[in-house]
PDB file of C-alpha atoms in Angstrom:
ATOM      1  CA  UNK A   1     119.234 152.155 -83.653  1.00 68.00           C
ATOM      2  CA  UNK A   2     120.293 151.938 -80.095  1.00 72.00           C
ATOM      3  CA  UNK A   3     123.894 152.882 -81.077  1.00 73.00           C
ATOM      4  CA  UNK A   4     122.375 155.944 -82.860  1.00 73.00           C
ATOM      5  CA  UNK A   5     120.453 157.214 -80.402  1.00 73.00           C
ATOM      6  CA  UNK A   6     123.312 157.235 -77.867  1.00 76.00           C
ATOM      7  CA  UNK A   7     125.158 160.321 -79.260  1.00 77.00           C
ATOM      8  CA  UNK A   8     124.279 163.199 -81.076  1.00 80.00           C
ATOM      9  CA  UNK A   9     127.931 164.356 -82.312  1.00 81.00           C
ATOM     10  CA  UNK A  10     128.421 162.069 -85.473  1.00 77.00           C
ATOM     11  CA  UNK A  11     131.359 162.607 -87.925  1.00 81.00           C
ATOM     12  CA  UNK A  12     132.261 160.801 -90.879  1.00 77.00           C
ATOM     13  CA  UNK A  13     134.844 158.894 -88.735  1.00 82.00           C
ATOM     14  CA  UNK A  14     132.538 158.034 -86.150  1.00 78.00           C
ATOM     15  CA  UNK A  15     129.828 156.887 -88.797  1.00 76.00           C
ATOM     16  CA  UNK A  16     132.717 154.733 -90.646  1.00 74.00           C
ATOM     17  CA  UNK A  17     133.451 153.312 -87.095  1.00 78.00           C
ATOM     18  CA  UNK A  18     129.903 152.590 -86.513  1.00 74.00           C
ATOM     19  CA  UNK A  19     129.556 150.477 -89.743  1.00 80.00           C
ATOM     20  CA  UNK A  20     132.660 148.422 -88.757  1.00 80.00           C
ATOM     21  CA  UNK A  21     131.381 147.701 -85.296  1.00 89.00           C
ATOM     22  CA  UNK A  22     131.376 143.929 -84.278  1.00 93.00           C
ATOM     23  CA  UNK A  23     130.274 144.293 -80.710  1.00 94.00           C
ATOM     24  CA  UNK A  24     127.592 141.678 -79.667  1.00 96.00           C
ATOM     25  CA  UNK A  25     124.645 142.647 -77.987  1.00 94.00           C
ATOM     26  CA  UNK A  26     123.461 139.109 -78.002  1.00 97.00           C
ATOM     27  CA  UNK A  27     126.906 137.783 -76.407  1.00 97.00           C
ATOM     28  CA  UNK A  28     126.699 140.637 -73.675  1.00 97.00           C
ATOM     29  CA  UNK A  29     122.852 139.506 -72.602  1.00 97.00           C
ATOM     30  CA  UNK A  30     123.653 135.672 -72.941  1.00 98.00           C
ATOM     31  CA  UNK A  31     126.843 135.757 -70.831  1.00 98.00           C
ATOM     32  CA  UNK A  32     125.313 138.269 -68.292  1.00 98.00           C
ATOM     33  CA  UNK A  33     122.821 135.663 -67.893  1.00 97.00           C
ATOM     34  CA  UNK A  34     124.975 132.647 -67.611  1.00 97.00           C
ATOM     35  CA  UNK A  35     127.600 134.236 -65.316  1.00 98.00           C
ATOM     36  CA  UNK A  36     126.599 132.517 -62.337  1.00 97.00           C
ATOM     37  CA  UNK A  37     126.643 129.421 -63.797  1.00 97.00           C
ATOM     38  CA  UNK A  38     130.024 130.159 -65.472  1.00 97.00           C
ATOM     39  CA  UNK A  39     131.687 131.018 -62.192  1.00 97.00           C
ATOM     40  CA  UNK A  40     130.219 128.068 -60.560  1.00 96.00           C
ATOM     41  CA  UNK A  41     131.142 125.584 -63.039  1.00 96.00           C
ATOM     42  CA  UNK A  42     134.665 127.071 -64.271  1.00 94.00           C
ATOM     43  CA  UNK A  43     137.099 125.611 -66.790  1.00 95.00           C
ATOM     44  CA  UNK A  44     138.900 126.923 -69.732  1.00 95.00           C
ATOM     45  CA  UNK A  45     135.724 127.771 -71.928  1.00 96.00           C
ATOM     46  CA  UNK A  46     133.997 129.429 -69.023  1.00 97.00           C
ATOM     47  CA  UNK A  47     137.214 131.507 -68.228  1.00 97.00           C
ATOM     48  CA  UNK A  48     137.733 132.646 -71.747  1.00 96.00           C
ATOM     49  CA  UNK A  49     134.279 133.683 -72.086  1.00 97.00           C
ATOM     50  CA  UNK A  50     134.030 135.432 -68.829  1.00 98.00           C
ATOM     51  CA  UNK A  51     137.355 137.515 -69.899  1.00 97.00           C
ATOM     52  CA  UNK A  52     135.612 138.271 -73.689  1.00 98.00           C
ATOM     53  CA  UNK A  53     134.827 141.538 -74.376  1.00 97.00           C
ATOM     54  CA  UNK A  54     132.074 140.296 -76.874  1.00 97.00           C
ATOM     55  CA  UNK A  55     133.496 141.711 -80.015  1.00 98.00           C
ATOM     56  CA  UNK A  56     133.316 139.362 -82.969  1.00 97.00           C
ATOM     57  CA  UNK A  57     136.792 139.943 -84.214  1.00 97.00           C
ATOM     58  CA  UNK A  58     138.298 137.591 -87.012  1.00 97.00           C
ATOM     59  CA  UNK A  59     141.168 136.866 -84.513  1.00 96.00           C
ATOM     60  CA  UNK A  60     138.859 136.164 -81.505  1.00 97.00           C
ATOM     61  CA  UNK A  61     139.073 132.775 -80.011  1.00 96.00           C
ATOM     62  CA  UNK A  62     136.455 133.396 -77.569  1.00 96.00           C
ATOM     63  CA  UNK A  63     134.262 134.809 -80.396  1.00 97.00           C
ATOM     64  CA  UNK A  64     134.369 131.242 -82.001  1.00 97.00           C
ATOM     65  CA  UNK A  65     133.778 129.438 -78.459  1.00 97.00           C
ATOM     66  CA  UNK A  66     130.755 131.727 -77.931  1.00 98.00           C
ATOM     67  CA  UNK A  67     129.292 130.672 -81.493  1.00 97.00           C
ATOM     68  CA  UNK A  68     129.851 127.115 -80.705  1.00 97.00           C
ATOM     69  CA  UNK A  69     128.484 127.427 -77.478  1.00 97.00           C
ATOM     70  CA  UNK A  70     124.835 128.823 -79.077  1.00 97.00           C
ATOM     71  CA  UNK A  71     124.921 125.799 -81.432  1.00 96.00           C
ATOM     72  CA  UNK A  72     125.585 123.371 -78.567  1.00 96.00           C
ATOM     73  CA  UNK A  73     122.944 124.711 -76.396  1.00 97.00           C
ATOM     74  CA  UNK A  74     120.474 124.951 -78.688  1.00 96.00           C
ATOM     75  CA  UNK A  75     120.877 121.222 -79.379  1.00 96.00           C
ATOM     76  CA  UNK A  76     121.115 120.211 -75.977  1.00 95.00           C
ATOM     77  CA  UNK A  77     118.020 122.042 -75.325  1.00 96.00           C
ATOM     78  CA  UNK A  78     115.602 121.551 -78.194  1.00 95.00           C
ATOM     79  CA  UNK A  79     117.482 118.159 -79.753  1.00 93.00           C
ATOM     80  CA  UNK A  80     115.657 115.764 -77.517  1.00 92.00           C
ATOM     81  CA  UNK A  81     112.164 117.344 -78.315  1.00 93.00           C
ATOM     82  CA  UNK A  82     113.114 117.277 -82.141  1.00 93.00           C
ATOM     83  CA  UNK A  83     114.257 113.662 -81.859  1.00 92.00           C
ATOM     84  CA  UNK A  84     111.094 112.911 -80.776  1.00 92.00           C
ATOM     85  CA  UNK A  85     108.812 114.717 -82.376  1.00 92.00           C
ATOM     86  CA  UNK A  86     110.551 113.855 -85.843  1.00 92.00           C
ATOM     87  CA  UNK A  87     112.213 117.105 -86.668  1.00 91.00           C
ATOM     88  CA  UNK A  88     115.210 117.300 -88.921  1.00 90.00           C
ATOM     89  CA  UNK A  89     116.937 120.024 -86.105  1.00 91.00           C
ATOM     90  CA  UNK A  90     116.488 121.777 -82.968  1.00 94.00           C
ATOM     91  CA  UNK A  91     114.087 124.425 -82.923  1.00 94.00           C
ATOM     92  CA  UNK A  92     115.963 126.591 -80.232  1.00 95.00           C
ATOM     93  CA  UNK A  93     118.341 129.002 -81.978  1.00 94.00           C
ATOM     94  CA  UNK A  94     120.002 131.690 -80.373  1.00 95.00           C
ATOM     95  CA  UNK A  95     117.186 134.066 -79.894  1.00 95.00           C
ATOM     96  CA  UNK A  96     115.297 131.175 -78.279  1.00 96.00           C
ATOM     97  CA  UNK A  97     118.249 130.475 -76.171  1.00 97.00           C
ATOM     98  CA  UNK A  98     118.462 133.999 -74.829  1.00 97.00           C
ATOM     99  CA  UNK A  99     114.660 134.139 -74.319  1.00 97.00           C
ATOM    100  CA  UNK A 100     114.934 131.115 -72.162  1.00 97.00           C
ATOM    101  CA  UNK A 101     117.941 132.343 -70.180  1.00 96.00           C
ATOM    102  CA  UNK A 102     115.822 135.733 -69.215  1.00 96.00           C
ATOM    103  CA  UNK A 103     112.683 133.572 -68.092  1.00 94.00           C
ATOM    104  CA  UNK A 104     110.658 134.118 -71.548  1.00 95.00           C
ATOM    105  CA  UNK A 105     110.420 130.224 -72.179  1.00 94.00           C
ATOM    106  CA  UNK A 106     109.259 127.431 -69.275  1.00 94.00           C
ATOM    107  CA  UNK A 107     112.310 125.880 -67.695  1.00 94.00           C
ATOM    108  CA  UNK A 108     111.239 122.687 -68.740  1.00 94.00           C
ATOM    109  CA  UNK A 109     112.983 123.045 -72.152  1.00 95.00           C
ATOM    110  CA  UNK A 110     116.253 122.533 -70.079  1.00 96.00           C
ATOM    111  CA  UNK A 111     115.174 118.959 -69.326  1.00 92.00           C
ATOM    112  CA  UNK A 112     116.107 115.796 -71.494  1.00 90.00           C
ATOM    113  CA  UNK A 113     112.947 114.146 -72.291  1.00 91.00           C
ATOM    114  CA  UNK A 114     114.882 111.095 -73.251  1.00 91.00           C
ATOM    115  CA  UNK A 115     115.994 110.504 -69.426  1.00 90.00           C
ATOM    116  CA  UNK A 116     114.217 109.844 -66.384  1.00 89.00           C
ATOM    117  CA  UNK A 117     116.001 112.252 -64.373  1.00 90.00           C
ATOM    118  CA  UNK A 118     114.978 115.948 -64.508  1.00 92.00           C
ATOM    119  CA  UNK A 119     118.092 117.990 -65.634  1.00 91.00           C
ATOM    120  CA  UNK A 120     118.145 121.532 -64.352  1.00 93.00           C
ATOM    121  CA  UNK A 121     119.822 124.314 -66.695  1.00 95.00           C
ATOM    122  CA  UNK A 122     123.019 124.122 -64.431  1.00 95.00           C
ATOM    123  CA  UNK A 123     123.664 120.343 -65.559  1.00 95.00           C
ATOM    124  CA  UNK A 124     122.741 120.955 -69.038  1.00 96.00           C
ATOM    125  CA  UNK A 125     125.399 123.686 -69.298  1.00 97.00           C
ATOM    126  CA  UNK A 126     128.066 121.425 -67.724  1.00 96.00           C
ATOM    127  CA  UNK A 127     127.631 118.732 -70.276  1.00 95.00           C
ATOM    128  CA  UNK A 128     128.155 121.600 -72.994  1.00 97.00           C
ATOM    129  CA  UNK A 129     130.713 123.219 -71.597  1.00 97.00           C
ATOM    130  CA  UNK A 130     132.683 119.856 -70.941  1.00 96.00           C
ATOM    131  CA  UNK A 131     132.121 119.234 -74.801  1.00 95.00           C
ATOM    132  CA  UNK A 132     133.785 122.599 -75.830  1.00 96.00           C
ATOM    133  CA  UNK A 133     136.609 122.251 -73.262  1.00 95.00           C
ATOM    134  CA  UNK A 134     137.956 119.368 -75.442  1.00 92.00           C
ATOM    135  CA  UNK A 135     138.230 121.638 -78.458  1.00 85.00           C
ATOM    136  CA  UNK A 136     141.072 123.632 -79.628  1.00 78.00           C
ATOM    137  CA  UNK A 137     140.923 127.174 -78.052  1.00 79.00           C
ATOM    138  CA  UNK A 138     143.702 128.208 -80.162  1.00 84.00           C
ATOM    139  CA  UNK A 139     141.068 128.364 -83.437  1.00 92.00           C
ATOM    140  CA  UNK A 140     140.096 132.000 -84.347  1.00 96.00           C
ATOM    141  CA  UNK A 141     136.873 133.350 -85.322  1.00 97.00           C
ATOM    142  CA  UNK A 142     138.187 133.994 -88.657  1.00 96.00           C
ATOM    143  CA  UNK A 143     139.232 130.822 -89.296  1.00 96.00           C
ATOM    144  CA  UNK A 144     136.288 129.366 -89.629  1.00 96.00           C
ATOM    145  CA  UNK A 145     133.632 132.538 -90.333  1.00 96.00           C
ATOM    146  CA  UNK A 146     134.585 133.122 -93.914  1.00 95.00           C
ATOM    147  CA  UNK A 147     133.285 134.387 -97.337  1.00 92.00           C
ATOM    148  CA  UNK A 148     133.551 132.855-100.797  1.00 88.00           C
ATOM    149  CA  UNK A 149     132.951 134.715-103.839  1.00 86.00           C
ATOM    150  CA  UNK A 150     131.990 132.445-106.326  1.00 82.00           C
ATOM    151  CA  UNK A 151     132.124 133.482-109.974  1.00 78.00           C
ATOM    152  CA  UNK A 152     128.929 133.744-111.904  1.00 76.00           C
ATOM    153  CA  UNK A 153     129.702 131.303-114.685  1.00 73.00           C
ATOM    154  CA  UNK A 154     131.057 128.808-111.921  1.00 71.00           C
ATOM    155  CA  UNK A 155     127.552 126.794-112.409  1.00 72.00           C
ATOM    156  CA  UNK A 156     128.251 126.030-115.914  1.00 73.00           C
ATOM    157  CA  UNK A 157     128.302 121.863-116.217  1.00 75.00           C
ATOM    158  CA  UNK A 158     131.900 120.309-116.433  1.00 71.00           C
ATOM    159  CA  UNK A 159     133.695 123.775-117.193  1.00 67.00           C
ATOM    160  CA  UNK A 160     132.436 125.314-114.116  1.00 66.00           C
ATOM    161  CA  UNK A 161     133.404 122.747-111.804  1.00 68.00           C
ATOM    162  CA  UNK A 162     136.852 122.293-113.372  1.00 68.00           C
ATOM    163  CA  UNK A 163     137.370 126.278-113.442  1.00 68.00           C
ATOM    164  CA  UNK A 164     135.578 127.084-109.984  1.00 64.00           C
ATOM    165  CA  UNK A 165     138.589 126.800-108.139  1.00 70.00           C
ATOM    166  CA  UNK A 166     140.495 129.137-110.180  1.00 74.00           C
ATOM    167  CA  UNK A 167     137.283 131.655-111.102  1.00 75.00           C
ATOM    168  CA  UNK A 168     136.240 131.758-107.498  1.00 80.00           C
ATOM    169  CA  UNK A 169     137.770 134.366-104.939  1.00 84.00           C
ATOM    170  CA  UNK A 170     138.171 133.113-101.368  1.00 85.00           C
ATOM    171  CA  UNK A 171     137.725 132.335 -98.731  1.00 91.00           C
ATOM    172  CA  UNK A 172     138.412 135.630 -96.872  1.00 93.00           C
ATOM    173  CA  UNK A 173     137.951 135.721 -92.956  1.00 96.00           C
ATOM    174  CA  UNK A 174     135.029 137.905 -92.052  1.00 95.00           C
ATOM    175  CA  UNK A 175     134.420 139.758 -88.356  1.00 95.00           C
ATOM    176  CA  UNK A 176     130.936 140.244 -86.950  1.00 95.00           C
ATOM    177  CA  UNK A 177     127.775 137.951 -86.928  1.00 94.00           C
ATOM    178  CA  UNK A 178     124.330 138.420 -87.772  1.00 92.00           C
ATOM    179  CA  UNK A 179     123.658 140.664 -84.875  1.00 93.00           C
ATOM    180  CA  UNK A 180     126.528 142.892 -85.341  1.00 93.00           C
ATOM    181  CA  UNK A 181     126.312 146.428 -87.048  1.00 90.00           C
ATOM    182  CA  UNK A 182     128.779 144.808 -89.215  1.00 89.00           C
ATOM    183  CA  UNK A 183     126.480 142.031 -90.058  1.00 91.00           C
ATOM    184  CA  UNK A 184     126.957 138.572 -91.909  1.00 92.00           C
ATOM    185  CA  UNK A 185     125.281 135.635 -92.174  1.00 92.00           C
ATOM    186  CA  UNK A 186     125.471 131.571 -91.715  1.00 92.00           C
ATOM    187  CA  UNK A 187     123.154 128.657 -91.926  1.00 88.00           C
ATOM    188  CA  UNK A 188     122.937 126.380 -88.986  1.00 85.00           C
ATOM    189  CA  UNK A 189     123.019 123.368 -91.672  1.00 85.00           C
ATOM    190  CA  UNK A 190     126.496 124.879 -92.477  1.00 89.00           C
ATOM    191  CA  UNK A 191     127.693 126.643 -89.491  1.00 92.00           C
ATOM    192  CA  UNK A 192     129.829 129.500 -89.807  1.00 94.00           C
ATOM    193  CA  UNK A 193     130.200 129.424 -93.684  1.00 92.00           C
ATOM    194  CA  UNK A 194     129.184 133.108 -94.542  1.00 94.00           C
ATOM    195  CA  UNK A 195     126.391 133.221 -97.007  1.00 91.00           C
ATOM    196  CA  UNK A 196     125.716 137.212 -96.914  1.00 89.00           C
ATOM    197  CA  UNK A 197     127.705 140.411 -96.139  1.00 85.00           C
ATOM    198  CA  UNK A 198     127.083 143.929 -96.305  1.00 79.00           C
ATOM    199  CA  UNK A 199     127.377 145.507 -99.480  1.00 69.00           C
ATOM    200  CA  UNK A 200     127.128 149.172 -98.842  1.00 60.00           C
ATOM    201  CA  UNK A 201     125.755 151.113 -95.762  1.00 59.00           C
ATOM    202  CA  UNK A 202     125.236 154.727 -95.411  1.00 61.00           C
ATOM    203  CA  UNK A 203     123.181 156.782 -92.639  1.00 63.00           C
ATOM    204  CA  UNK A 204     120.805 159.323 -94.516  1.00 64.00           C
ATOM    205  CA  UNK A 205     119.806 162.541 -91.906  1.00 64.00           C
ATOM    206  CA  UNK A 206     116.194 163.375 -93.376  1.00 60.00           C
TER     207      UNK A 206
END
């Protein structure tokens, strides 16, 4: 909606460009909040994220780093409470991470309840960045953010299992994520494996 109201001179070409837009508003907002800490902590991950244009393109290393950052932060922030309360996974997802960074959640979430020490935001972020610094920074978003089109008969016992590999199509790299105009979705239980993509979009003037 914000993209639509930002201009009035829409053409067919500009509408097509809009439908393919992979700029992540979430990434812009999160990295704006984190920038003072990223500048202070430094390191390969911090430097790459600060230089990134926030576009979730298939050939972007930083797009993958950012997506991993959000998973790692969610686990670091809420994983301790989840373990304490018997939950199967952290209650903190990307939206909650952004809310916490913006002051919408109590800062006590940063503290690791498993330790006697009270950990502040920068300490938790430093731990997460250290883990990300150890990863392969040459890997691209499209190498892990992929979709497979499963043949409708692949579920058939025996034959489906045997022939599914030849019947199915993919994997294909997919740009964007769940907050870009060119939207795609994946589950936290299977990070980055695309479950849903847009089939058709159009803008109707009524």
